[in-house]
Coordinates of C-alpha atoms in Angstrom, one line a residue:
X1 CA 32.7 50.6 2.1
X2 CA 30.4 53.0 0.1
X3 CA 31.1 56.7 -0.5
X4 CA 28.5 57.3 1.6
X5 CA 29.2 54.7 4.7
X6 CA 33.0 56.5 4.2
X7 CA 31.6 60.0 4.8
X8 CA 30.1 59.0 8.3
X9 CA 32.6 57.2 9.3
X10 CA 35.2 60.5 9.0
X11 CA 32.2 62.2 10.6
X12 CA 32.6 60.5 13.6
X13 CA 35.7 59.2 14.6
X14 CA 37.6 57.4 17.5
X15 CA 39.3 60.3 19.8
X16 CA 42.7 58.8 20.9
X17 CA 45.4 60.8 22.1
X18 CA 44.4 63.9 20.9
X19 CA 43.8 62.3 17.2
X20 CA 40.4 61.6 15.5
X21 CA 41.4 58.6 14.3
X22 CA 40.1 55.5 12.1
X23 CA 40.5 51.9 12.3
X24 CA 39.6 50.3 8.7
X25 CA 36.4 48.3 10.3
X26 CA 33.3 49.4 10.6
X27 CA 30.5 49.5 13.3
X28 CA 26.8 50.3 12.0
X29 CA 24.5 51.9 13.6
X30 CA 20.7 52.1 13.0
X31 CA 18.1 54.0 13.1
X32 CA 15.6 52.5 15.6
X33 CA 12.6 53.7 14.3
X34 CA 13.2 52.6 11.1
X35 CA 15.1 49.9 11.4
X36 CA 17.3 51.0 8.8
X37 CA 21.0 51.9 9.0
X38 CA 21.6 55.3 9.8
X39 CA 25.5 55.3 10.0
X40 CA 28.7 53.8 10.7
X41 CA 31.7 54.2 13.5
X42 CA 35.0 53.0 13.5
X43 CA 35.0 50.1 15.5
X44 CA 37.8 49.8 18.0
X45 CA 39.9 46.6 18.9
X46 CA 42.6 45.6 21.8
X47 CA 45.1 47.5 20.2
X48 CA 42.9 50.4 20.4
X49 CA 42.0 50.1 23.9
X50 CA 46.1 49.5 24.8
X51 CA 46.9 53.0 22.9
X52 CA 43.5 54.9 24.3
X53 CA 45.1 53.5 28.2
X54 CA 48.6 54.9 27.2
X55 CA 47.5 57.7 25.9
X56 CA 45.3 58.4 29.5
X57 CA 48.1 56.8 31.7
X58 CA 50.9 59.4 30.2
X59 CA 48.7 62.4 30.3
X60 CA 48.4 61.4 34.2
X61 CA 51.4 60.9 35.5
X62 CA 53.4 63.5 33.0
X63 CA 51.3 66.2 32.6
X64 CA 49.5 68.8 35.7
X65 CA 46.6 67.8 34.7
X66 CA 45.5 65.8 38.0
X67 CA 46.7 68.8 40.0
X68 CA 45.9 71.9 38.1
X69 CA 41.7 72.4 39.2
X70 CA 41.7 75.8 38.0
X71 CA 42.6 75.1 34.1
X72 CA 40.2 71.8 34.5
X73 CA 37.6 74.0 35.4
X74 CA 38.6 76.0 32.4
X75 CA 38.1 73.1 29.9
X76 CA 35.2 72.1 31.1
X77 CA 33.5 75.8 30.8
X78 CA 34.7 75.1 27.1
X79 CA 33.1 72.1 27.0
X80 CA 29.9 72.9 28.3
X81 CA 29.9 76.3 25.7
X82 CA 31.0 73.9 22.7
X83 CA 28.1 71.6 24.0
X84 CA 25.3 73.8 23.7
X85 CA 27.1 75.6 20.4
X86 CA 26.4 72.0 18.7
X87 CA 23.4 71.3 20.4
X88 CA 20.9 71.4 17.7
X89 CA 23.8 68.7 15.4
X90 CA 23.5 66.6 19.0
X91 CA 19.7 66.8 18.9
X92 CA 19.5 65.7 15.5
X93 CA 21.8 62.7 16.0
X94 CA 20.4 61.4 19.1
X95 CA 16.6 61.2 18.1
X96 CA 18.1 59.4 14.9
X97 CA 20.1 57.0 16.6
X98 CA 19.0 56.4 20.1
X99 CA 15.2 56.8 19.3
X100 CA 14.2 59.9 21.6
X101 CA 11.6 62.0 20.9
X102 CA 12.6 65.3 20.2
X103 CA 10.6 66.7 23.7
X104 CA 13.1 64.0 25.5
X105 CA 15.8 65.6 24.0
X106 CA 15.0 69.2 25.9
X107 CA 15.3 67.3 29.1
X108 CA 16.9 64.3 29.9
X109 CA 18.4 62.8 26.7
X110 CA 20.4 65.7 25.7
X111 CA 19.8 69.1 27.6
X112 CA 19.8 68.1 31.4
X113 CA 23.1 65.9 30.9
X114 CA 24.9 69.3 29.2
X115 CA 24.5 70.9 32.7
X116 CA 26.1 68.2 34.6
X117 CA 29.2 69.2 32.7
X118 CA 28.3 73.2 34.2
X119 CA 27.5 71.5 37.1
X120 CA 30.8 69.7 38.2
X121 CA 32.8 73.0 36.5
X122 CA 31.3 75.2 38.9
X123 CA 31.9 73.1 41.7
X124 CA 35.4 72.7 41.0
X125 CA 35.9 76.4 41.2
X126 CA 34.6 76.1 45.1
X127 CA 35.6 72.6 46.4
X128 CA 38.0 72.5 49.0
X129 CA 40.7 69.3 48.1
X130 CA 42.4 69.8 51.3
X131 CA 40.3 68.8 55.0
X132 CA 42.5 70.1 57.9
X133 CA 41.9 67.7 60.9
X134 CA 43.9 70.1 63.4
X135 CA 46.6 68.8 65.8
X136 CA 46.9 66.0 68.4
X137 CA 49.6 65.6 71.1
X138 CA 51.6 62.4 70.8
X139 CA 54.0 61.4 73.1
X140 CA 54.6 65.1 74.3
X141 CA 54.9 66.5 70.6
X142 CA 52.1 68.7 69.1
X143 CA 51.6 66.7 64.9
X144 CA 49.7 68.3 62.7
X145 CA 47.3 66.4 60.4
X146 CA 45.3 67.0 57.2
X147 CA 43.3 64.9 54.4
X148 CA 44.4 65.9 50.5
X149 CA 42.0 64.4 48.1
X150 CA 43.9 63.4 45.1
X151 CA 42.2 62.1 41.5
X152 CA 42.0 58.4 41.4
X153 CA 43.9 57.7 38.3
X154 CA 43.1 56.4 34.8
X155 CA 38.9 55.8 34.4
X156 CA 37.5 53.0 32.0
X157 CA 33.9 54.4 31.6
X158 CA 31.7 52.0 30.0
X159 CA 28.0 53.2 29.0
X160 CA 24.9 51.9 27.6
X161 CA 22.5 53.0 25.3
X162 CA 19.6 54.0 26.8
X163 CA 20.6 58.0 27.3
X164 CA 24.2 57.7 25.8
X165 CA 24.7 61.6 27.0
X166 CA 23.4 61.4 30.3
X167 CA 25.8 58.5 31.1
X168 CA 28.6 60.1 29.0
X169 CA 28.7 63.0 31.1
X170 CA 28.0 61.7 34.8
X171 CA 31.2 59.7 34.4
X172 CA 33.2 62.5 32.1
X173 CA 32.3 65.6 33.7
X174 CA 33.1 64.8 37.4
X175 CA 36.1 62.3 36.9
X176 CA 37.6 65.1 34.9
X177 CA 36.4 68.1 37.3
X178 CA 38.2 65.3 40.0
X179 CA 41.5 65.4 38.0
X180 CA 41.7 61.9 36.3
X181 CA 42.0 60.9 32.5
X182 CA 39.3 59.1 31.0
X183 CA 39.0 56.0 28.4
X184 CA 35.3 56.4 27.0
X185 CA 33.4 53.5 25.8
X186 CA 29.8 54.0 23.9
X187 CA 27.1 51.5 23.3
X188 CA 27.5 49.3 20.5
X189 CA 23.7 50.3 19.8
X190 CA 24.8 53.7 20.0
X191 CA 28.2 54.9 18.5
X192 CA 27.9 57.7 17.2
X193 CA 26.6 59.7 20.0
X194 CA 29.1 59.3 22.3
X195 CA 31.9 59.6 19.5
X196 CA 30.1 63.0 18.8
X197 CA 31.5 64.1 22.4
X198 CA 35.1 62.7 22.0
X199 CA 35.1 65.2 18.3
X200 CA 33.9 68.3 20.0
X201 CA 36.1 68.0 23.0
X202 CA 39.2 67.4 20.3
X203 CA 38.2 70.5 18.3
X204 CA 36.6 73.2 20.9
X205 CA 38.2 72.6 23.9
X206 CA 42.0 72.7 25.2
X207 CA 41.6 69.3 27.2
X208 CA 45.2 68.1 26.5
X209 CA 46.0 64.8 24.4
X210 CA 45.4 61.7 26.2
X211 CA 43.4 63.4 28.9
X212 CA 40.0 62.1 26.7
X213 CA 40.0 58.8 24.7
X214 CA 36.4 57.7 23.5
X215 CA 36.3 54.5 21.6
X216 CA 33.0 52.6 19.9
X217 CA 32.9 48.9 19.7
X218 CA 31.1 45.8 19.4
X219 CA 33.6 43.4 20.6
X220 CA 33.4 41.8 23.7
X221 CA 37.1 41.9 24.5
X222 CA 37.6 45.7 24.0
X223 CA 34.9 45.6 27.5
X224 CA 37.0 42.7 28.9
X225 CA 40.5 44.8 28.3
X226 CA 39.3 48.2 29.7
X227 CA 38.3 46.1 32.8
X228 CA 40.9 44.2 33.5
X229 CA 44.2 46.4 31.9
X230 CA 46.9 47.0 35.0
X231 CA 47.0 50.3 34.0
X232 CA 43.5 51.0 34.5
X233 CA 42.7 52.2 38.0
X234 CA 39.0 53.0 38.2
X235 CA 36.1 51.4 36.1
X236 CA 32.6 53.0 36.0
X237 CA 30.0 50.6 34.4
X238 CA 26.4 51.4 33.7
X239 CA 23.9 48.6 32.1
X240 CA 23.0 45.7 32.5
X241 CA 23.1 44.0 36.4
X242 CA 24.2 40.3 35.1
X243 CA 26.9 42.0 33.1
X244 CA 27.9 44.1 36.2
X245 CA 28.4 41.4 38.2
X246 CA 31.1 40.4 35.5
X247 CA 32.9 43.3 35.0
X248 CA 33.1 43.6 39.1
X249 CA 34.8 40.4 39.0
X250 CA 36.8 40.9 36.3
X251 CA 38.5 44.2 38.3
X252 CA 39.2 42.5 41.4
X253 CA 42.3 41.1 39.6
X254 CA 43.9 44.5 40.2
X255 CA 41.4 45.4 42.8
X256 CA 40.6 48.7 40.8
X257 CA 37.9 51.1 42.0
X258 CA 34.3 50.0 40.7
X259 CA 31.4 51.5 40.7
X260 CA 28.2 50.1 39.2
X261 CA 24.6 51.6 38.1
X262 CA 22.7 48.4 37.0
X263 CA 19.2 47.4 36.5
X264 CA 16.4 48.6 38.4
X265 CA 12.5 47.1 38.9
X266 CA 11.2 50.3 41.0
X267 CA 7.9 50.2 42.3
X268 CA 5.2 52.9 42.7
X269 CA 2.8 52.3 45.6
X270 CA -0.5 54.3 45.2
X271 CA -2.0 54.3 48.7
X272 CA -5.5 54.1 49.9
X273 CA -5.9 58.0 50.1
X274 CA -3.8 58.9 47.4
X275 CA -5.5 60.7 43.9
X276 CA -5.6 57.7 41.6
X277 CA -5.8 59.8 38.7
X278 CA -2.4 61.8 39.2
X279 CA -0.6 58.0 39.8
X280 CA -2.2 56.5 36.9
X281 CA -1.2 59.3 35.1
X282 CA 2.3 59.3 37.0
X283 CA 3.0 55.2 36.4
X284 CA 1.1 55.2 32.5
X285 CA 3.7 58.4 30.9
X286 CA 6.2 57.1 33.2
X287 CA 6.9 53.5 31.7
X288 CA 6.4 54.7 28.3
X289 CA 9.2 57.6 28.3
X290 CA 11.8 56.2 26.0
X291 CA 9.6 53.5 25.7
X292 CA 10.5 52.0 29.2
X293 CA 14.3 51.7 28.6
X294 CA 15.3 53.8 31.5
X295 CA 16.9 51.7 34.7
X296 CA 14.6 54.0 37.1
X297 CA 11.3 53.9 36.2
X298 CA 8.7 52.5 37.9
X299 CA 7.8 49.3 36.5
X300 CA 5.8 48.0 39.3
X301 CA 2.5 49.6 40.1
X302 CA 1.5 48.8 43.5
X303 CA -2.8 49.1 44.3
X304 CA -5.1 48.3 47.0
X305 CA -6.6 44.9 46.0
X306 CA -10.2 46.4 46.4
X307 CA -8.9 49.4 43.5
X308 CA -6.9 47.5 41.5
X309 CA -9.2 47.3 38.6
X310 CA -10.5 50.6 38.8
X311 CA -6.5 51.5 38.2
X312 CA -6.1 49.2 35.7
X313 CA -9.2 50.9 33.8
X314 CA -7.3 54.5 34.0
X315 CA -3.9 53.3 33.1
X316 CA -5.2 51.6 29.8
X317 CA -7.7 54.6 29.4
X318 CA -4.1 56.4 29.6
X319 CA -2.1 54.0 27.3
X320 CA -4.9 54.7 24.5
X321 CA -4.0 58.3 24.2
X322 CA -0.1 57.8 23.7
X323 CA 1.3 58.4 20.7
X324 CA 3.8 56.6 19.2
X325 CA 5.9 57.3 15.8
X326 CA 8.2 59.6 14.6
X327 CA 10.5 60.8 17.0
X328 CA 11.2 64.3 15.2
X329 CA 7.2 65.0 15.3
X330 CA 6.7 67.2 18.3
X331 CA 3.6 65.1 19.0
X332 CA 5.0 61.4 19.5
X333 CA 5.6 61.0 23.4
X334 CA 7.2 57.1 22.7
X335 CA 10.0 56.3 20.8
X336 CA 11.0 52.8 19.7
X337 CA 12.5 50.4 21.4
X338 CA 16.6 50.5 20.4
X339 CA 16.9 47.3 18.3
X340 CA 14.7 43.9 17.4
X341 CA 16.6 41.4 19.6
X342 CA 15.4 44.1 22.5
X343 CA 11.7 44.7 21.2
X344 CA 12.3 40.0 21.2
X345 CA 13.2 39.9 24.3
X346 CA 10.2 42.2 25.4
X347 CA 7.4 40.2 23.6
X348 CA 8.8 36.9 25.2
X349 CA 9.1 38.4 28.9
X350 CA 5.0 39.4 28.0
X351 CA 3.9 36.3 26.6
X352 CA 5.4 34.6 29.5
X353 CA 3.6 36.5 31.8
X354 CA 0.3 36.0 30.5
X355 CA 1.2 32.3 30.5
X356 CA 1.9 32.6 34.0
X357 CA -1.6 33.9 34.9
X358 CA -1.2 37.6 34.4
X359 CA -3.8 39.0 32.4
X360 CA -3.3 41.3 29.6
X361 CA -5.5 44.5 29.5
X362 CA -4.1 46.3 26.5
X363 CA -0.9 45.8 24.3
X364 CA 1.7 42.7 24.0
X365 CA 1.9 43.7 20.7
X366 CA 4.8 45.0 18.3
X367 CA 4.2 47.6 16.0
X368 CA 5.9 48.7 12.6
X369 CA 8.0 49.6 11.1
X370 CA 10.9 49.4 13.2
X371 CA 11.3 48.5 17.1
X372 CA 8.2 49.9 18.6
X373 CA 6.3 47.9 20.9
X374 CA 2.7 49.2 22.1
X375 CA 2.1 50.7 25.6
X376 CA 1.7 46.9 27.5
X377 CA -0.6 46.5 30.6
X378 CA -0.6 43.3 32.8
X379 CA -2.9 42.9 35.5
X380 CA -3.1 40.6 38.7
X381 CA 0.4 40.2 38.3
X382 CA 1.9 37.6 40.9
X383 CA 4.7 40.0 42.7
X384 CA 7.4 36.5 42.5
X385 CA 6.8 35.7 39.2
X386 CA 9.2 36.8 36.6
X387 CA 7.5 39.9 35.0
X388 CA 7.3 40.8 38.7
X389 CA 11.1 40.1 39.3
X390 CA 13.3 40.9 35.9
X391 CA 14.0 43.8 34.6
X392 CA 12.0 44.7 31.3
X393 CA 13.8 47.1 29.2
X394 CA 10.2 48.4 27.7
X395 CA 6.9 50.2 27.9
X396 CA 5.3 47.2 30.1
X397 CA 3.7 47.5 33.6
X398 CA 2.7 45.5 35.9
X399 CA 0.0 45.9 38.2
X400 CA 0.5 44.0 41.6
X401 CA -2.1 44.1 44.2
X402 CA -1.9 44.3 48.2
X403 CA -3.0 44.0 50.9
X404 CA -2.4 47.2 53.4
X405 CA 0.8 49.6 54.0
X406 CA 2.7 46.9 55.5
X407 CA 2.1 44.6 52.6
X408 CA 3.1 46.7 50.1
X409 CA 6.3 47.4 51.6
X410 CA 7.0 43.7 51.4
X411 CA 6.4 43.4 47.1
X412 CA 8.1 46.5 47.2
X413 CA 11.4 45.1 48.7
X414 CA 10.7 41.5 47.4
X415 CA 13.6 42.2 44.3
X416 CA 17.4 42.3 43.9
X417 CA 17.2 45.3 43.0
X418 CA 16.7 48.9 44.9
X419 CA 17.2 51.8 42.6
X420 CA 14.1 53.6 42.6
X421 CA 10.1 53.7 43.2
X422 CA 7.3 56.3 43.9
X423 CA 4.8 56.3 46.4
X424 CA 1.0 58.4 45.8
X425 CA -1.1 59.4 48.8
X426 CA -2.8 62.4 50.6
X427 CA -0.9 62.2 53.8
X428 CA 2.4 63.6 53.2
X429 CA 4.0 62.1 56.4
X430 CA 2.4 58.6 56.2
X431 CA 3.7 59.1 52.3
X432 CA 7.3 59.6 53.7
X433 CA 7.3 57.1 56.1
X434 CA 6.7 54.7 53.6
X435 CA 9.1 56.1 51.6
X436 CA 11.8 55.7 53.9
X437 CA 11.2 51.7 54.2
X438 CA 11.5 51.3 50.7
X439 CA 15.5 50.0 50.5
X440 CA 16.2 52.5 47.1
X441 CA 19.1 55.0 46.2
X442 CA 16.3 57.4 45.2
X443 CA 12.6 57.9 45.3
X444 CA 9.6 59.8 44.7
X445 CA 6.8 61.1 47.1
X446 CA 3.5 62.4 44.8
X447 CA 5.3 62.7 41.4
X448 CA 8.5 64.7 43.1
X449 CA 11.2 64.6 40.7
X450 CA 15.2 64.0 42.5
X451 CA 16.6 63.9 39.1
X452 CA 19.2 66.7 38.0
X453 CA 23.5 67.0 38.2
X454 CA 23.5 68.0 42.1
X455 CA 21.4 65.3 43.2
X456 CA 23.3 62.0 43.6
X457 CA 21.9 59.0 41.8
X458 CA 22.2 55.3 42.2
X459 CA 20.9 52.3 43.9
X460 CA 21.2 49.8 46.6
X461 CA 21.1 46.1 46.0
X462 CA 22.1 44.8 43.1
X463 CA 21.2 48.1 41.3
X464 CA 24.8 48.9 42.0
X465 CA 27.7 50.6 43.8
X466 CA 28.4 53.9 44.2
X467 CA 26.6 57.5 43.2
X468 CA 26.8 59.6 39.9
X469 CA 26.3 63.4 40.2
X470 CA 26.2 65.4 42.8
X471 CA 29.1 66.4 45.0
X472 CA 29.4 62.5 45.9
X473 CA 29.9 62.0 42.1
X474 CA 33.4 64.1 42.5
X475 CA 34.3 62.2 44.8
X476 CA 33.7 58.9 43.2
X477 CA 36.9 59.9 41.9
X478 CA 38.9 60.8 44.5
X479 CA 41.4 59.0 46.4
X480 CA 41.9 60.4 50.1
X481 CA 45.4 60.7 51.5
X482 CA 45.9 61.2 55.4
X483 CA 49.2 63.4 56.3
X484 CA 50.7 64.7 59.6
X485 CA 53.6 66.8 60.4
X486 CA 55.5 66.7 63.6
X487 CA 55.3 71.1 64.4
X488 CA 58.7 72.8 65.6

């Protein structure tokens, strides 16, 4: 290794029980809109993942940790004041590595996921652990009987790179607010942002050793261990579907607590009343945020056939006046996409469409230097074909026509998955009603916006199992024990 490739690496280190530690290899990681390296992590192995689930399994069962809420509640006050003392280092190192724009960072690449940790501190200074169900009379004896909600145990939290913070800290912040220990796994793409967390919670916080382990690799059997170890008891996975249906496989060995946020293909129905200005403008800066790589966006835009090329005509008026470029420059609203094989897999999923019989108004191209890929219309797209059906990853809609309300209910369901989707129109009641027929964990009526820490989020389908954030979040972590007394 170079002088310089050293100096990173000590920068950002693997956090295992209560040690910043190294491992002799190294895990690069680049910037994306460059395409150049911008760093390197220590990349973890087995061994690693064995000591990081030791370290988490002894500070469980031989420390207070799981039962003392009022010190947890003190670390995480610490860790939400250490947070926003580094925030500007965080910014900094998230539009370099992930690609966000610097504006994304005030919201929800950096900023909005700080709070979830205030969030789930303050909450844990007024949740109730104990539910009292009152007596019953059995066999001429009064028993008393109450619910104690105990942490589940040792977590494997596995994220992905999309918003590495956001998906830190709706698995970190609750599952420690709910009294477990925590093994944390970044994105290969994305090392150094989540190893950023596991340094300031070693050095500005009192969260004991072992309560905290946050590991960066590349290797497909560090995923495979922290799924399948005995001593694991909970795994929280967010990424890809296909690769949730493994891990949820590979845990029923042990039948460990899973839960699962996975793809998403959300659709945005613009109804026949509805201002088609404010959804094209809602569905055009929506699939180019990030440049489409979040699971909820709405993918799908839904028209009346009789408008669907006058939409079509506004969204590409739209996609002409998004900038793309340097993520520090206050101007750029779209980032690059986080690495070529994902910007590849983009450009194939378009070609193939317009092979299929879509028709491509504006983009299908990539742009340079590194992984951007322009703002991507397709038109008369057929709502089973495979643009229709698989989850993107990038800045490429597809406009589906139908028929009437009904109609678009139908496209809007046709998927296997149901995380999100948006519906436009003038009449706020027919808007809901629509709403509730769309089989999605969330959803927005006229550009509403559900997202923040006390709203839960996750889908149904095959968009997962389970809910991050919220006061369901907590509870993801809980285990529920039922006790009764026999009263003198």
């Amino acid at each position: 290794m170079s002088t310089q490739e050293q100096a990173v690496a000590v920068a950002r280190r693997l956090l295992i029980d209560g040690q910043l530690v190294e491992t002799g290899r190294t895990l690069a990681s680049l910037d994306p809109a460059t395409g150049e390296i911008y760093g390197y992590a220590p990349e973890a192995g087995v061994a690693e993942v064995d000591a990081a689930v030791a370290a988490a399994r002894r500070a469980f069962d031989e420390t207070d940790w799981a039962t003392n809420a009022e010190f947890r509640a003190h670390c995480l006050d610490q860790l939400h004041t250490a947070l926003r003392a580094n925030l500007e280092e965080l910014r900094a190192l998230t539009i370099a590595e992930v690609g966000a724009t610097k504006a994304l960072t005030h919201a929800n690449q950096l900023e909005t996921p700080i709070e979830i940790v205030r969030y789930y501190a303050d909450l844990l200074k007024s949740y109730d652990f104990t539910e009292d169900l009152g007596n019953i009379e059995v066999r001429g004896q009064q028993h008393h009987r109450w619910v104690e909600k105990e942490a589940a145990g040792v977590v494997a939290a596995i994220a992905a790179y999309n918003y590495p913070h956001q998906l830190a800290f709706a698995k970190l912040a609750p599952s420690l607010a709910a009294g477990c220990t925590v093994v944390l796994k970044g994105a290969p793409d994305t090392p150094l942002a989540t190893l950023a967390i596991g340094e300031i919670i070693a050095n500005h916080t009192d969260i004991p050793a072992g309560v905290v382990n946050v590991l960066a690799s590349s290797d497909i059997e560090v995923g495979k261990r922290m799924t399948t170890h005995p001593e694991v008891d909970v795994v929280t996975f967010t990424g890809s579907t296909p690769v949730g249906r493994q891990i949820m496989a590979a845990a029923s060995g042990t039948l460990k607590k899973v839960f699962l946020e996975l793809g998403g293909k959300s659709a945005a129905i613009v109804l026949d009343d509805a201002d088609f200005s404010l959804a094209a403008m809602f569905a055009s800066f929506s699939i180019v945020t990030h440049a489409g790589q979040g699971c909820a966006l709405t993918t799908r835009l839904l028209v009346p056939r009789k408008d669907h090329d006058r939409m079509a005509e506004l969204v590409a008026g739209n996609f002409a006046h998004v900038k793309h470029g340097d993520p520090n420059d206050p101007a750029t609203y779209m980032g690059p996409l986080i690495s070529e094989q994902q910007r590849e897999k983009v450009d194939g999923l378009v070609k193939r469409a317009v092979e299929a019989g879509a028709t491509l108004v504006t983009g299908g191209e990539k742009l340079n230097p590194g992984f951007f890929y322009a703002p991507t219309l397709l038109a008369n797209v057929d709502p089973d074909s495979e643009i229709a059906q698989e989850e993107v990853f990038g800045p490429v809609l597809a406009l589906i026509p139908y028929d009437d309300d009904d109609d678009a209910v139908r496209i809007a369901n046709n998927s296997i998955y149901g995380l999100s989707g948006a519906v436009f129109g003038a009449d706020s009641e027919r808007a809901k009603a629509i709403a509730r027929r769309i089989r999605t964990g969330t959803f927005s009526i006229n550009g509403g916006n559900y997202f923040s820490p006390d709203a839960p989020f996750g889908g149904y389908k095959q968009s997962g199992i389970g809910r991050e954030m919220g006061r369901v979040g907590l509870e993801e972590f809980l285990q529920l024990k039922t006790l009764a007394e026999v009263l003198p």
